[in-house]
Coordinates of N, CA and C in Angstrom, one line a residue:
M18 N 6.5 25.6 -10.4 CA 6.0 24.4 -11.2 C 4.6 24.3 -10.7
T19 N 3.6 24.2 -11.6 CA 2.1 23.8 -11.2 C 2.2 22.3 -11.2
D20 N 1.0 21.9 -10.4 CA 0.6 20.7 -10.1 C -0.1 20.3 -11.7
P21 N 0.3 19.3 -12.4 CA -0.2 18.9 -13.6 C -1.8 18.5 -13.6
A22 N -2.3 18.3 -12.4 CA -3.7 17.7 -12.3 C -4.6 18.9 -11.9
S23 N -4.1 20.2 -11.5 CA -4.7 21.4 -11.3 C -5.8 21.8 -12.2
D24 N -5.5 21.4 -13.6 CA -6.4 22.0 -14.6 C -7.7 20.9 -14.7
L25 N -7.7 19.9 -13.9 CA -8.7 18.7 -14.2 C -9.8 19.3 -12.9
R26 N -11.1 19.1 -13.4 CA -12.0 19.4 -12.5 C -12.3 18.1 -11.6
P27 N -12.9 18.4 -10.4 CA -12.6 17.3 -9.5 C -13.8 16.3 -9.7
A28 N -13.2 15.0 -9.8 CA -13.9 13.6 -10.1 C -14.7 13.3 -8.9
P29 N -15.9 12.7 -9.4 CA -16.6 11.9 -8.3 C -15.9 10.7 -7.9
P30 N -16.6 10.1 -6.8 CA -15.7 8.9 -6.2 C -15.8 7.8 -7.3
L31 N -14.6 7.2 -7.5 CA -14.9 5.8 -8.0 C -14.2 4.9 -7.4
A32 N -14.6 4.3 -6.3 CA -13.9 3.4 -5.4 C -14.3 2.0 -5.7
P33 N -13.4 1.2 -5.9 CA -13.8 -0.3 -6.0 C -14.7 -0.8 -4.7
P34 N -15.9 -1.6 -5.2 CA -16.5 -2.0 -4.0 C -15.8 -3.1 -3.2
P35 N -16.0 -3.4 -2.0 CA -15.6 -4.6 -1.2 C -16.0 -5.9 -1.9
G36 N -15.3 -6.8 -1.8 CA -15.7 -8.3 -2.4 C -15.6 -8.5 -3.8
A37 N -16.1 -9.6 -4.4 CA -16.1 -9.9 -5.6 C -17.1 -9.1 -6.4
V38 N -16.6 -8.8 -7.6 CA -17.3 -7.7 -8.5 C -17.3 -8.3 -9.9
D39 N -18.5 -8.5 -10.3 CA -18.6 -8.9 -12.0 C -18.5 -7.9 -12.9
A40 N -18.2 -8.2 -14.0 CA -18.2 -7.1 -15.1 C -19.3 -6.2 -15.3
D41 N -20.4 -6.6 -15.1 CA -21.7 -5.9 -15.2 C -21.8 -4.7 -14.1
H42 N -21.4 -5.2 -12.8 CA -21.3 -4.2 -11.9 C -20.1 -3.3 -12.1
I43 N -19.0 -3.6 -12.7 CA -17.7 -2.8 -12.9 C -18.5 -1.7 -13.9
L44 N -19.2 -2.1 -14.8 CA -19.6 -1.4 -16.1 C -20.7 -0.2 -15.5
E45 N -21.5 -0.8 -14.6 CA -22.6 0.2 -14.0 C -21.9 1.2 -13.2
Q46 N -21.2 0.8 -12.6 CA -20.3 1.8 -11.7 C -19.6 2.8 -12.4
F47 N -18.8 2.2 -13.4 CA -18.0 3.2 -14.1 C -18.9 4.0 -15.2
L48 N -20.0 3.7 -15.7 CA -20.8 4.6 -16.3 C -21.3 5.5 -15.7
G49 N -21.7 5.3 -14.4 CA -22.4 6.1 -13.5 C -21.4 7.3 -12.9
Y50 N -19.8 7.0 -13.0 CA -18.9 7.8 -12.9 C -18.8 8.7 -14.1
V51 N -18.9 8.1 -15.2 CA -18.7 8.9 -16.5 C -19.9 10.0 -16.7
A52 N -21.3 9.5 -16.2 CA -22.2 10.3 -16.4 C -22.0 11.5 -15.3
A53 N -21.6 11.2 -14.1 CA -21.5 12.3 -13.1 C -20.4 13.2 -13.4
L54 N -19.6 12.9 -14.2 CA -18.4 13.9 -14.9 C -19.2 14.9 -16.0
G55 N -20.4 14.6 -16.4 CA -21.1 15.1 -17.4 C -20.8 14.8 -18.7
L56 N -20.0 13.7 -18.9 CA -19.6 13.0 -20.2 C -20.6 12.1 -20.8
S57 N -20.2 11.6 -21.9 CA -20.9 10.4 -22.4 C -19.8 9.7 -23.5
L58 N -19.9 8.5 -23.3 CA -18.6 7.7 -24.3 C -18.8 7.8 -25.7
Y59 N -17.7 8.1 -26.4 CA -17.9 7.9 -28.0 C -17.7 6.4 -28.3
P60 N -18.3 6.1 -29.5 CA -18.5 4.7 -29.8 C -16.9 4.1 -29.8
A61 N -15.9 4.5 -30.0 CA -14.6 3.9 -29.7 C -14.3 3.6 -28.3
Q62 N -14.9 4.5 -27.4 CA -14.5 4.3 -26.2 C -15.5 3.2 -25.6
E63 N -16.7 3.1 -26.0 CA -17.6 2.2 -25.7 C -17.1 0.6 -26.2
E64 N -16.9 0.5 -27.4 CA -16.2 -0.7 -27.8 C -14.9 -1.1 -27.0
A65 N -14.1 -0.1 -26.7 CA -12.8 -0.3 -26.1 C -13.1 -1.0 -24.5
L66 N -14.3 -0.3 -24.1 CA -14.6 -0.6 -22.7 C -15.3 -1.9 -22.6
F67 N -16.1 -2.3 -23.5 CA -16.7 -3.7 -23.6 C -15.6 -4.8 -23.8
E68 N -14.6 -4.5 -24.5 CA -13.5 -5.4 -24.7 C -12.9 -5.8 -23.5
I69 N -12.4 -4.4 -22.8 CA -11.8 -4.7 -21.5 C -12.5 -5.4 -20.4
L70 N -13.7 -5.0 -20.4 CA -14.6 -5.9 -19.5 C -14.6 -7.4 -19.8
A71 N -14.4 -7.8 -20.8 CA -14.4 -9.0 -21.4 C -13.0 -9.9 -21.4
G72 N -12.2 -9.0 -20.9 CA -10.9 -9.6 -20.5 C -10.0 -9.6 -21.8
K73 N -10.2 -8.9 -22.8 CA -9.3 -8.6 -24.1 C -8.5 -7.8 -23.9
H74 N -7.5 -8.0 -24.7 CA -6.3 -7.0 -25.0 C -7.1 -5.8 -25.8
V75 N -6.7 -4.5 -25.7 CA -7.1 -3.4 -26.5 C -6.1 -2.4 -26.7
V76 N -5.8 -2.2 -28.0 CA -5.1 -1.0 -28.6 C -6.1 -0.1 -29.1
L77 N -5.7 1.2 -28.5 CA -7.0 2.2 -28.9 C -6.2 3.2 -29.6
A78 N -6.6 3.3 -31.1 CA -5.6 4.1 -31.8 C -6.7 5.3 -32.4
T79 N -6.8 6.3 -31.6 CA -7.8 7.5 -31.7 C -7.0 8.5 -31.7
P80 N -7.4 9.9 -32.3 CA -6.7 11.1 -32.0 C -6.6 11.7 -30.9
T81 N -5.6 12.6 -30.6 CA -5.5 13.0 -29.3 C -6.6 13.7 -28.8
G82 N -7.1 13.8 -27.6 CA -8.2 14.6 -27.2 C -9.6 13.7 -27.4
S83 N -9.4 12.3 -27.6 CA -10.7 11.6 -28.1 C -11.0 10.6 -26.8
G84 N -10.5 10.9 -25.9 CA -10.8 10.1 -24.5 C -10.2 8.7 -24.4
K85 N -9.0 8.6 -24.7 CA -8.1 7.4 -24.5 C -7.9 7.2 -23.1
S86 N -7.7 8.5 -22.3 CA -7.4 8.4 -20.7 C -8.6 7.8 -20.0
L87 N -9.7 8.2 -20.6 CA -10.9 7.8 -19.9 C -11.0 6.2 -20.0
V88 N -10.7 5.6 -21.1 CA -10.6 4.1 -21.5 C -9.7 3.6 -20.3
A89 N -8.4 4.3 -20.2 CA -7.4 3.5 -19.4 C -7.8 3.7 -18.1
T90 N -8.8 4.7 -17.5 CA -9.2 4.8 -16.4 C -10.1 3.5 -16.1
A91 N -11.1 3.1 -16.9 CA -11.8 2.1 -16.8 C -10.9 1.0 -16.8
F92 N -9.9 0.7 -17.4 CA -8.9 -0.5 -17.2 C -8.4 -0.5 -16.0
L93 N -7.8 0.6 -15.5 CA -7.4 0.6 -14.0 C -8.4 0.4 -13.0
F94 N -9.5 0.8 -13.1 CA -10.6 0.6 -12.3 C -11.0 -1.0 -12.1
K95 N -11.1 -1.4 -13.3 CA -11.3 -3.0 -13.5 C -10.4 -3.9 -12.6
A96 N -8.9 -3.5 -12.8 CA -8.1 -4.3 -12.2 C -8.0 -3.9 -10.7
L97 N -8.4 -2.8 -10.2 CA -8.5 -2.5 -8.8 C -9.8 -3.5 -8.2
C98 N -11.0 -3.4 -9.0 CA -12.1 -4.2 -8.6 C -11.8 -5.7 -8.4
E99 N -10.8 -6.2 -9.4 CA -10.5 -7.5 -9.2 C -9.2 -7.8 -8.3
A100 N -8.9 -6.8 -7.6 CA -7.8 -7.0 -6.9 C -6.5 -7.5 -7.5
R101 N -6.3 -6.9 -8.7 CA -5.0 -7.3 -9.3 C -4.0 -6.2 -9.6
P102 N -3.0 -6.4 -9.4 CA -1.8 -5.5 -9.7 C -1.8 -4.8 -11.1
V103 N -1.4 -3.7 -11.4 CA -1.8 -3.1 -12.5 C -0.6 -1.9 -12.6
S104 N 0.1 -1.9 -13.8 CA 1.0 -0.8 -14.1 C 0.7 -0.2 -15.4
T105 N 1.1 1.3 -15.1 CA 0.7 2.1 -16.5 C 1.9 2.9 -16.5
A106 N 2.1 2.8 -18.0 CA 3.6 3.3 -18.4 C 3.4 4.5 -19.4
A107 N 4.3 5.4 -19.3 CA 4.2 6.6 -19.9 C 5.5 6.8 -20.6
R108 N 5.5 7.5 -21.7 CA 6.9 7.8 -22.3 C 8.3 8.5 -21.6
S109 N 7.6 9.5 -20.9 CA 8.6 10.5 -20.1 C 8.3 10.4 -18.7
K110 N 9.1 11.0 -18.0 CA 8.9 11.5 -16.5 C 7.7 12.3 -16.4
P111 N 7.7 13.6 -17.2 CA 6.6 14.3 -17.2 C 5.3 13.7 -17.3
W112 N 5.3 12.9 -18.3 CA 3.9 12.1 -18.6 C 3.5 11.3 -17.4
S113 N 4.6 10.7 -16.8 CA 4.4 9.6 -15.6 C 4.1 10.3 -14.7
T114 N 4.4 11.6 -14.3 CA 4.1 12.4 -13.0 C 2.7 12.9 -13.4
R115 N 2.3 13.2 -14.5 CA 0.9 13.7 -14.8 C -0.3 12.4 -14.6
S116 N 0.3 11.4 -15.3 CA -0.6 10.2 -15.3 C -0.7 9.9 -13.6
S117 N 0.3 9.8 -12.8 CA 0.0 9.5 -11.4 C -0.7 10.4 -10.7
S118 N -0.5 11.8 -11.0 CA -1.5 12.9 -10.2 C -3.0 12.5 -10.8
I119 N -3.1 12.1 -12.0 CA -4.6 11.9 -12.4 C -5.1 10.6 -11.4
C120 N -4.4 9.5 -11.5 CA -4.6 8.5 -10.7 C -4.9 8.7 -9.2
A121 N -4.1 9.3 -8.8 CA -4.2 9.7 -7.3 C -5.4 10.7 -7.0
L122 N -6.1 11.3 -8.0 CA -7.0 12.0 -7.7 C -8.1 11.1 -7.4
L123 N -8.2 9.8 -7.9 CA -9.2 9.1 -7.8 C -8.8 7.9 -6.5
W124 N -7.7 7.4 -6.8 CA -7.1 6.4 -5.7 C -5.8 6.8 -5.1
P125 N -5.8 7.8 -4.1 CA -4.6 8.3 -3.6 C -3.9 7.2 -2.9
E126 N -4.5 6.5 -2.2 CA -3.6 5.2 -1.2 C -3.2 4.2 -2.2
R127 N -3.8 4.2 -3.5 CA -3.6 3.0 -4.3 C -2.6 3.2 -5.3
V128 N -2.0 4.3 -5.3 CA -1.1 4.8 -6.6 C 0.2 5.0 -6.3
G129 N 1.3 4.5 -7.0 CA 2.7 4.7 -6.6 C 3.2 5.4 -7.9
L130 N 4.4 6.0 -7.8 CA 4.9 6.7 -8.7 C 6.3 6.1 -8.8
L131 N 6.8 5.6 -10.0 CA 8.4 5.3 -10.2 C 8.9 5.9 -11.4
T132 N 10.0 6.8 -11.1 CA 10.7 7.3 -12.2 C 12.2 7.1 -11.9
G133 N 12.7 7.4 -12.9 CA 14.5 7.6 -12.3 C 14.8 8.2 -11.2
D134 N 14.1 9.2 -10.9 CA 14.2 10.2 -10.0 C 13.6 10.0 -8.5
A135 N 12.5 9.3 -8.5 CA 11.7 9.2 -7.5 C 10.9 8.0 -7.5
S136 N 10.7 7.5 -6.1 CA 9.9 6.2 -6.0 C 8.9 6.6 -4.8
V137 N 7.5 6.7 -5.2 CA 6.6 7.1 -4.0 C 5.6 5.9 -3.8
N138 N 5.5 5.5 -2.8 CA 4.3 4.4 -2.7 C 4.6 3.2 -3.5
G139 N 5.8 2.6 -3.7 CA 6.2 1.6 -4.7 C 5.4 0.3 -4.6
A140 N 4.7 0.1 -3.3 CA 4.1 -1.2 -3.1 C 2.7 -0.9 -3.5
A141 N 2.2 0.1 -4.0 CA 0.9 0.4 -4.4 C 0.5 -0.7 -5.3
P142 N -0.9 -1.0 -5.6 CA -1.3 -1.9 -6.6 C -1.3 -1.3 -7.8
I143 N -1.6 0.1 -7.8 CA -1.4 0.8 -9.3 C 0.1 1.6 -9.2
L144 N 1.0 1.0 -10.0 CA 2.3 1.5 -10.2 C 2.3 2.6 -11.6
V145 N 2.6 3.8 -11.4 CA 2.9 4.5 -12.8 C 4.2 5.0 -12.8
G146 N 4.8 4.8 -14.1 CA 6.1 5.0 -14.2 C 6.6 5.1 -15.7
T147 N 7.6 5.4 -15.9 CA 8.1 5.6 -17.4 C 8.2 3.9 -17.9
A148 N 8.0 3.8 -19.2 CA 8.0 2.6 -19.6 C 9.3 2.1 -19.5
E149 N 10.4 2.7 -19.5 CA 11.9 2.1 -19.3 C 11.9 1.5 -17.8
I150 N 11.3 2.2 -16.9 CA 11.4 1.9 -15.4 C 10.7 0.6 -15.4
L151 N 9.5 0.7 -15.8 CA 8.4 -0.6 -15.7 C 9.1 -1.9 -16.7
S152 N 9.7 -1.5 -17.7 CA 10.4 -2.7 -18.5 C 11.6 -3.2 -17.7
N153 N 12.4 -2.5 -17.0 CA 13.6 -2.9 -16.1 C 12.9 -3.8 -14.9
M154 N 11.9 -3.3 -14.4 CA 11.4 -4.0 -13.4 C 10.7 -5.4 -13.7
A155 N 10.3 -5.5 -14.9 CA 9.7 -6.8 -15.4 C 11.0 -7.7 -15.7
L156 N 11.7 -7.2 -16.2 CA 13.1 -7.9 -16.7 C 13.9 -8.5 -15.3
R157 N 13.9 -7.8 -14.5 CA 14.7 -8.0 -13.1 C 13.8 -8.8 -12.2
R158 N 12.4 -8.8 -12.4 CA 11.5 -9.5 -11.7 C 11.6 -8.9 -10.2
S159 N 11.8 -7.5 -10.2 CA 11.9 -6.9 -8.7 C 10.7 -6.7 -8.1
R160 N 9.6 -6.9 -8.8 CA 8.2 -6.7 -8.1 C 7.4 -7.9 -8.9
P161 N 6.2 -8.6 -8.2 CA 5.6 -9.4 -8.8 C 5.1 -8.9 -10.1
A162 N 5.1 -9.4 -11.3 CA 4.3 -8.8 -12.5 C 3.1 -8.4 -12.3
A163 N 2.8 -7.3 -12.9 CA 1.4 -6.8 -13.0 C 0.7 -7.6 -13.9
D164 N -0.8 -7.8 -13.6 CA -1.6 -8.6 -14.5 C -2.0 -7.6 -15.7
T165 N -1.9 -6.3 -15.5 CA -2.4 -5.7 -16.5 C -1.5 -4.3 -16.6
V166 N -1.1 -4.0 -18.0 CA -0.2 -2.9 -18.1 C -1.1 -2.0 -19.2
V167 N -1.2 -0.6 -18.7 CA -1.8 0.6 -19.6 C -0.8 1.2 -20.0
M168 N -0.3 1.4 -21.5 CA 0.5 2.2 -22.2 C -0.1 3.4 -22.4
D169 N 0.3 4.6 -22.0 CA -0.3 6.1 -22.1 C 0.7 6.5 -23.4
E170 N 0.3 6.2 -24.4 CA 1.3 6.6 -25.6 C 2.1 5.2 -25.8
F171 N 2.2 5.0 -27.0 CA 3.0 3.7 -27.7 C 3.7 4.2 -28.7
P172 N 4.8 5.1 -28.6 CA 5.4 5.6 -29.7 C 6.1 4.5 -30.5
L173 N 6.6 3.4 -29.7 CA 7.4 2.4 -30.3 C 6.8 1.5 -31.3
L174 N 5.4 1.5 -31.2 CA 4.6 0.7 -32.1 C 4.3 1.2 -33.2
R175 N 5.0 0.6 -34.2 CA 5.0 1.2 -35.8 C 4.6 0.3 -36.8
R176 N 4.3 0.8 -37.8 CA 4.1 -0.2 -38.8 C 5.1 -0.6 -39.6
S177 N 5.3 -1.7 -40.0 CA 6.4 -2.3 -40.7 C 6.4 -2.0 -42.1

């Protein structure tokens, strides 16, 4: 089995600075990260990023391959800069493992993985797991609630 993150190019450092950080500094550092990757943001990504930095909830419904993961990375980075716990949920164990690998490329000591089969670094400020595991944790309150939850796929959200 290959490492799910092996097809990713090395990312430049995206480390939360020490001390209090304002939204402008977070934006500046994240845009520098994006530029170092040789990318530019699409309009939907920019709009989502500004809403996230303003403390708003965001549902980003764009096609596959349109950069939702980059927006999720910005959300996780903001939470780390603000020293807030964050959870990211994927719909299945393979997606959770892939998400964890991607996060660990940027913040290896700050990422934990929780699936039905494994728990690695469960006290980390960023917890990646299946939606079911994170939901059960919230219901049991087995860990202080995360201030932020990033859903990587939201198949249960349907139009009525």
